[in-house]
Structure formats: C-alpha cells, structure tokens
Amino acid sequence: MALLKVYEYPDPILKKKAEKVEKVDDELRRFMDDMLETMYDAVGVGLAAPQVGVSKRIVVIDTTHEGEKPEPLYLVNPEIIWKSEEKVCGEEGCLSVPEQRAEVERFASVKLRYLDYDGKEHEELIEDFLAIVVQHELDHLDGILYIDRISRLKRQMLLKKLQKLRDGQE
Ligand code: NI
C-alpha cells in the first residue's frame, strides 16, 4: 500500500465531474486500499478519488472512532436514489480544505446505490452522521466542495483563513 498525495483547493481536479468506473478489478481494489490508507493517515472520515488526483467515481469512508475496530466502506459509482424531506445542519471539514470547518445543510437520510469492494451492488438507507459524510463525498465526484454550499460571505472568510494558514506555513 502507498500514501497518495491529497490535492487541495483550488486545484482544478477538485472542480471536475468524475467518470464512472467500468470494472471493479484488482487494480481498482489496490487503488481503494491506497485511498483508505491515505484517509486514515490524514485522520479523515471520508475521501473521494478526485481528492487524490483521480477523476473516477470512487469514495472510501470510515466513521468509526480511533481505537474502535475499523469499518471501511468502499463506494464505487455511488448514486443517491432517494433523499429525505428532513434536512440537518452539521459542521463539516475536508482534507482538501485543510483545518477549516463550516456548517452545511444536508438531507437527514438518503438511499444509496453503489458497488462494493467486490463489485457487488447494494442499495442502503443511510442515516445520521454517515448520511452527511456520504453527501459530502459524493459532492466531490461532481466537482462540488462543501464550501460551495455555504454563503458567499462565509466562504470568503473561510478562504481568507486558509490563505493565512498557508502564508504561515511558507
Ligand atoms: Ni471533502
């Protein structure tokens, strides 16, 4: 396994709509293993392939806490096929927008169709925190960042803080 480079805002790869995966094979599984390792290393709960520079519809997620048994979720060609009327607001962060957080509105639950690590199709109702993570990660596949879903004023403030952080790192 290998750690992959995480691309950060405003890299154009993050704005691109990702392409469907044609086949779940060993090469793809190796890539998903690398994505998962990269996500754990960065202490993230989700990672989408465009964030590591690959414009394909692949997401890895693990919302378990440190010390708990890992429960990785591999989503290939994931699609939201139903959304609840109810919406929720929660703070989100993103490995591609380091050290920033903002409140984002999401659907409280969604029904998800996807292929797993073995290429098997699933349909599942996803709720609670996992539903928020799924919507955040699926957005990445359509070139959308969570900062695209907050007000312009909040986005400007957040991007200013990000710039300050980067200036301090130089
Ligand atoms: Ni993200």
XYZ file of C-alpha atoms in Angstrom, residues 11-95:
85
model
C -6.703 22.579 -7.650
C -8.814 22.203 -10.839
C -9.113 18.396 -10.376
C -11.499 19.136 -7.480
C -13.843 21.003 -9.836
C -14.106 18.240 -12.418
C -17.022 15.836 -12.720
C -15.587 12.351 -12.185
C -16.126 9.466 -14.587
C -17.872 6.192 -13.895
C -15.777 3.139 -13.093
C -16.186 0.431 -15.715
C -14.957 -2.570 -13.770
C -14.103 -3.410 -10.169
C -10.875 -5.380 -10.531
C -7.656 -5.992 -8.578
C -6.077 -2.795 -9.840
C -9.073 -0.783 -8.617
C -9.016 -2.617 -5.264
C -5.331 -1.749 -4.831
C -6.185 1.881 -5.507
C -9.024 1.766 -2.952
C -6.614 0.251 -0.394
C -4.246 3.179 -1.012
C -7.112 5.661 -0.703
C -8.137 4.156 2.625
C -4.575 4.209 3.957
C -4.234 7.843 2.853
C -7.515 8.723 4.584
C -6.519 7.026 7.854
C -3.103 8.697 7.719
C -4.739 12.119 7.342
C -7.281 11.287 10.088
C -10.219 11.865 7.772
C -13.584 10.068 7.789
C -14.023 10.099 4.025
C -12.013 10.511 0.855
C -13.087 10.752 -2.784
C -10.834 9.749 -5.694
C -10.639 13.289 -7.193
C -9.001 14.377 -3.928
C -6.046 12.145 -4.764
C -5.974 13.315 -8.376
C -8.040 10.531 -9.948
C -11.229 11.679 -11.670
C -13.227 8.472 -11.080
C -16.422 7.834 -9.102
C -14.867 6.145 -6.064
C -15.234 7.003 -2.377
C -13.889 5.455 0.829
C -15.418 6.182 4.232
C -14.875 5.053 7.811
C -16.778 6.869 10.556
C -15.616 4.672 13.444
C -13.517 6.327 16.136
C -9.871 5.759 16.931
C -9.423 2.627 18.994
C -12.580 1.044 17.577
C -12.489 -1.735 15.031
C -12.206 -0.119 11.574
C -15.278 -0.466 9.361
C -14.234 0.766 5.933
C -16.910 1.430 3.359
C -15.933 1.352 -0.313
C -18.335 3.049 -2.716
C -17.885 2.591 -6.445
C -20.222 4.535 -8.787
C -22.361 5.617 -5.813
C -25.715 7.254 -6.572
C -28.248 8.849 -4.277
C -31.603 7.419 -5.358
C -33.776 8.942 -2.615
C -33.497 11.909 -0.256
C -35.472 12.584 2.912
C -37.590 15.738 3.223
C -35.929 16.410 6.521
C -32.684 18.331 6.471
C -29.973 18.698 9.077
C -27.141 21.112 9.702
C -23.720 19.989 10.817
C -20.135 21.181 10.845
C -18.022 19.795 8.039
C -14.366 19.835 7.204
C -12.442 18.477 4.231
C -8.906 17.178 3.699
